[in-house]
XYZ file of C-alpha atoms in Angstrom:
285
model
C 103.850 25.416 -15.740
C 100.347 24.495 -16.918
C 98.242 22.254 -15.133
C 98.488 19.470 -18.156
C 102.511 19.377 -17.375
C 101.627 18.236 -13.615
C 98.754 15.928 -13.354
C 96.028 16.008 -10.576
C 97.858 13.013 -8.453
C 101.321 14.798 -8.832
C 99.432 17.859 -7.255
C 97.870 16.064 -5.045
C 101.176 14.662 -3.520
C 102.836 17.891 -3.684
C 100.202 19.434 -1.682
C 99.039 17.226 0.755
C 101.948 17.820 3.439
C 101.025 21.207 3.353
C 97.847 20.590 4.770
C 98.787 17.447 6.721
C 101.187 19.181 8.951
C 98.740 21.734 9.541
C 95.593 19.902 9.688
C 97.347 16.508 11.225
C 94.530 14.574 9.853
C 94.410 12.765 6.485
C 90.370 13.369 5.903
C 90.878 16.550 6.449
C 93.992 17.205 4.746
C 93.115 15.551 1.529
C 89.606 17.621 2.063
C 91.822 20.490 1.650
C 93.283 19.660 -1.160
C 90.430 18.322 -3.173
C 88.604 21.846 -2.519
C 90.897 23.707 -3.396
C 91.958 21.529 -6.926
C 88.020 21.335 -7.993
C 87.654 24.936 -7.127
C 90.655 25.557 -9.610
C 89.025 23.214 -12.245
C 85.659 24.842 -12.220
C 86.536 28.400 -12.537
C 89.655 27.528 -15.312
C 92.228 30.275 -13.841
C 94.376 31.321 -17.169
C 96.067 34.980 -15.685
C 97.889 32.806 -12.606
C 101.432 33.319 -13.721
C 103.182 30.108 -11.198
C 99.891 27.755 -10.989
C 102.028 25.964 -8.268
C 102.728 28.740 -5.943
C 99.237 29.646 -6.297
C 97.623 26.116 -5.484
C 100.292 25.808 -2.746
C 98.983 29.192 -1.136
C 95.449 28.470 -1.926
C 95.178 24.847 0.253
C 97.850 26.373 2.885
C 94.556 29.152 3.620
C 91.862 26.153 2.870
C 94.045 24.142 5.906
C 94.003 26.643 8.378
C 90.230 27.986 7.705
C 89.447 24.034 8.998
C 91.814 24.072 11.585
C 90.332 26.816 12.895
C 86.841 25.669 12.440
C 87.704 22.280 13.848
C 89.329 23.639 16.738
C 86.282 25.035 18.285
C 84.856 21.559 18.541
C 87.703 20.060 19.881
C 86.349 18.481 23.549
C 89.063 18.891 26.384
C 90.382 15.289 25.879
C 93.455 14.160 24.546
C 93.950 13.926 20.842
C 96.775 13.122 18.975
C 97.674 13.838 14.725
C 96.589 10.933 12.681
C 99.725 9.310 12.264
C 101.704 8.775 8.793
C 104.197 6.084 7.424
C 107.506 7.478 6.576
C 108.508 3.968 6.188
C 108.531 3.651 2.425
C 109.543 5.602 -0.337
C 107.734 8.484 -1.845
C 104.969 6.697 -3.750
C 101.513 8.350 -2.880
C 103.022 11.510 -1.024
C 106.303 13.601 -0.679
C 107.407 12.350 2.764
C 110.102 14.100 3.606
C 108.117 17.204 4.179
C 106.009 15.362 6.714
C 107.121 17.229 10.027
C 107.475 14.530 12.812
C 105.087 13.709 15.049
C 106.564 14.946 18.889
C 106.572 18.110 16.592
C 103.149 17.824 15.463
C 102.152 17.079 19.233
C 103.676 20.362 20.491
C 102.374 22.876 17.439
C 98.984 21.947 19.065
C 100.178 24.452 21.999
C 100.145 27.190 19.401
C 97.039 29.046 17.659
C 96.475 27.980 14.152
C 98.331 31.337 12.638
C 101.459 30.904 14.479
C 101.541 26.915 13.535
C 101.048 27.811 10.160
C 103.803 30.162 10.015
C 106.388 27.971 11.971
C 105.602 25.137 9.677
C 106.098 27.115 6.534
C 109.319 28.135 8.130
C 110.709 25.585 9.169
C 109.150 22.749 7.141
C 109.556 24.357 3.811
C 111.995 26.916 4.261
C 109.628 30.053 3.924
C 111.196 33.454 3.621
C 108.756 36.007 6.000
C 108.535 37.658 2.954
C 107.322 34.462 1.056
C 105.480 33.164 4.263
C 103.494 37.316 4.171
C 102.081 36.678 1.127
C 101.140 33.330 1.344
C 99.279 34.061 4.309
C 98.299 37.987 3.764
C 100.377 39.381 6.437
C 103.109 41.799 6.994
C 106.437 40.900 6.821
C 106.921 41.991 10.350
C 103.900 39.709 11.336
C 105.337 36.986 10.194
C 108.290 37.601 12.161
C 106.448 38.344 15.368
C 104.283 34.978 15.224
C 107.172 33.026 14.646
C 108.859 34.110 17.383
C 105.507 34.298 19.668
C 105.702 30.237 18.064
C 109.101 29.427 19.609
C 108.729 31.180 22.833
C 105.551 28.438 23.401
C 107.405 26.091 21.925
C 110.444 26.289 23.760
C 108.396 26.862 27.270
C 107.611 23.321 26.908
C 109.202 20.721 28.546
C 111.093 18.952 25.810
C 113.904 16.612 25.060
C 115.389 16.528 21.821
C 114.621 13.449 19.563
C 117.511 12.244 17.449
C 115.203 11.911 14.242
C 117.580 10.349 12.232
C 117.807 7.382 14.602
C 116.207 4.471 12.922
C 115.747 2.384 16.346
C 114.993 -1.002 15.664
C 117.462 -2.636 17.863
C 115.687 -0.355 20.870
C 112.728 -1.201 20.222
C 112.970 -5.007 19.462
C 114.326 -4.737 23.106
C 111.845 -2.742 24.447
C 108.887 -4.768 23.091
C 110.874 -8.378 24.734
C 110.998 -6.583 28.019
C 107.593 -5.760 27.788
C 106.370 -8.897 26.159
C 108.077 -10.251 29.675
C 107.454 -7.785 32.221
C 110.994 -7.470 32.885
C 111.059 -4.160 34.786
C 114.687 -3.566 35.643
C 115.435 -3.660 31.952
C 112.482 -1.183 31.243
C 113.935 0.930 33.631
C 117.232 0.821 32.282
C 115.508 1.970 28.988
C 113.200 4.855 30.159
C 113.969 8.136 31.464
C 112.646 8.963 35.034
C 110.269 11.303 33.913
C 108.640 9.936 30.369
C 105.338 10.317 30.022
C 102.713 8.508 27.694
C 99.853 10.288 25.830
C 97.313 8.027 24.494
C 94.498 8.924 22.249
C 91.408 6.617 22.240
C 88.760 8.344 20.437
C 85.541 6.911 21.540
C 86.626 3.890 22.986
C 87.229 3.300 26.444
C 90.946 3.406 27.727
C 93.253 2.318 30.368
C 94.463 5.401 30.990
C 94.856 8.505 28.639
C 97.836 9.929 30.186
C 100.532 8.659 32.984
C 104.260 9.896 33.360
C 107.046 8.566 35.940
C 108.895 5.518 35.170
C 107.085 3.319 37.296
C 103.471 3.882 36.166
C 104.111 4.284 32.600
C 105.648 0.603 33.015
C 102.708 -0.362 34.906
C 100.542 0.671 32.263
C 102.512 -0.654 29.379
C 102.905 -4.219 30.369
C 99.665 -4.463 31.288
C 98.288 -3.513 28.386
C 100.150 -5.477 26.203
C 99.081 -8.680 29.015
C 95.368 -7.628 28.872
C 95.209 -6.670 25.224
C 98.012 -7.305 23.252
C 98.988 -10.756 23.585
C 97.773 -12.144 20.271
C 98.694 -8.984 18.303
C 101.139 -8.947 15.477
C 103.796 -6.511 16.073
C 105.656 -4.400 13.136
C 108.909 -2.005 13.840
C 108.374 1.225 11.096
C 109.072 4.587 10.863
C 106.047 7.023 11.888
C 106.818 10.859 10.945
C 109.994 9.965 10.851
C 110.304 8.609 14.019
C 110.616 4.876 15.588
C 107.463 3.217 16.306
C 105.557 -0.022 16.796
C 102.002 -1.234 15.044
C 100.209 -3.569 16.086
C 98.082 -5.973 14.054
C 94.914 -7.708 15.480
C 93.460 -9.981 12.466
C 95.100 -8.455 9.952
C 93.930 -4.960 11.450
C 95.770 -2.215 12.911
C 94.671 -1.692 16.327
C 97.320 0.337 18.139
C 100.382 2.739 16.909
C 102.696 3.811 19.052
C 105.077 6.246 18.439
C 108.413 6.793 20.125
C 111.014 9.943 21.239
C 114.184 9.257 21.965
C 116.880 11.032 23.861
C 119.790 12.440 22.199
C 122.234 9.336 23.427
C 119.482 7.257 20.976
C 119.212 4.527 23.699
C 116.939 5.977 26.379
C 113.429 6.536 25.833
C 111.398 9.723 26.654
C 108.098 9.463 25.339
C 105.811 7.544 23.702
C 102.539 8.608 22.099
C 99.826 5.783 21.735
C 97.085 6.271 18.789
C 94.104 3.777 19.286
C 91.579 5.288 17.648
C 90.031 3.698 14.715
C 89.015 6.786 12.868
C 92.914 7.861 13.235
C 94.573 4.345 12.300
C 91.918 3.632 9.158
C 93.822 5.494 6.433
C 97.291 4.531 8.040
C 98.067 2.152 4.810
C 96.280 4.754 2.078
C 99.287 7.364 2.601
């Protein structure tokens, strides 16, 4: 197919999840992708037989190369991937290939090889043999690293998130209880032992991590008393899974982003992005 058949912005959505779910962020992801498309422009490649098996490979290698090189900056604090809409249809990106996010949270156990190989996998549908070229490795490696993958993966404490559970109804429930501090019905909602992760960037935090019923209801309604109050509050679909936003002034200050348990009424974790730099390009994806 020559390059004239798919336009740069049809490329661009077709390879942005690519880097996305390895990168996690959307500067860097569309970085990727922008490299790797000018770098094809300049040099004018006319002996690539499938131009979009090559670009794929080509920004696949461009993602990892700045996941590694970001990775050895990372400080020891929590940090969460920048969060995308699955809300809407596909308009500026192929969606469905977004991985979700409690996935995205746990492939930051694994080194940047053996996330790039269990995303190919199981995000795309890779063949080892497809997955060994892409990423200039045996057959056989491939194999091993996805297994050395799932072995991390699966070491993890984990409950299964019914992804196709929309969760409104939950959550407009959760948010009342909250909105009134009515414990015994957050209890009745969350499991014993959820846990929140919350990513803050720069700013100063409550708390960036608390687990047990009772503190993670502590922190949550006081929060939303201390902070939250005066926020607008919208019910979407985050990497395909049920979260909240919340608006301050028209701006989004807070996403948080929620795991359910296979029964789809009980809560099990909730990841809280507050970051600026991670909530500015929420609405450009």
């Amino acid at each position: 197919m020559a390059m004239q058949d798919l336009n740069i912005q049809d490329y661009q959505k077709k390879l942005f999840p690519y880097a996305y779910n390895i990168l996690g962020t959307y500067d860097d992801a569309k970085d990727a992708v922008q490299d790797v498309m000018a770098k094809y422009y300049s040099t004018g490649k006319k002996d690539i037989d499938n131009e979009s098996s090559y670009l794929i490979k080509s920004v696949i290698n461009q993602a990892i190369n700045i996941k590694k090189r970001n990775s050895k900056s990372i400080d020891s604090g929590i940090s969460l991937p920048e969060p995308v809409s699955t809300e809407s249809a596909d308009t500026n990106l192929k969606r469905k290939e977004i991985i979700s996010y409690s996935l995205l949270v746990l492939l930051e156990s694994v080194n940047t090889k053996e996330r790039a190989v269990f995303i190919l996998k199981e995000a795309f549908d890779y063949s080892h043999e497809e997955i060994g070229d892409t990423l200039q490795i045996s057959t056989e490696g491939s194999r091993k690293l996805l297994s050395r993958a799932k072995i991390k993966l699966g070491a993890l404490k984990r409950v299964e998130t019914n992804y196709s559970f929309a969760g409104t109804l939950q959550l407009e429930n959760y948010i009342d209880a909250v909105k009134n501090g009515n414990v015994k019905k957050l209890e009745e909602m969350l499991v014993k032992d959820i846990s929140v992760m919350v990513d803050g960037g720069k700013l100063r935090i409550v708390s960036a991590f608390e687990s047990g019923v009772e503190q993670v209801i502590q922190l949550m309604t006081y929060v939303y008393a201390a902070y939250q109050t005066k926020t607008e509050i919208k019910i979407v679909s985050v990497n395909h899974q049920p979260a909240l936003l919340f608006y301050q002034d028209g701006l989004l200050v807070n996403c948080q982003v929620f795991d359910f348990a296979k029964d789809t009424t009980h809560i099990t974790g909730i990841y809280s992005i507050v970051d600026p730099e991670k909530l500015k390009n929420f609405h450009k994806f």
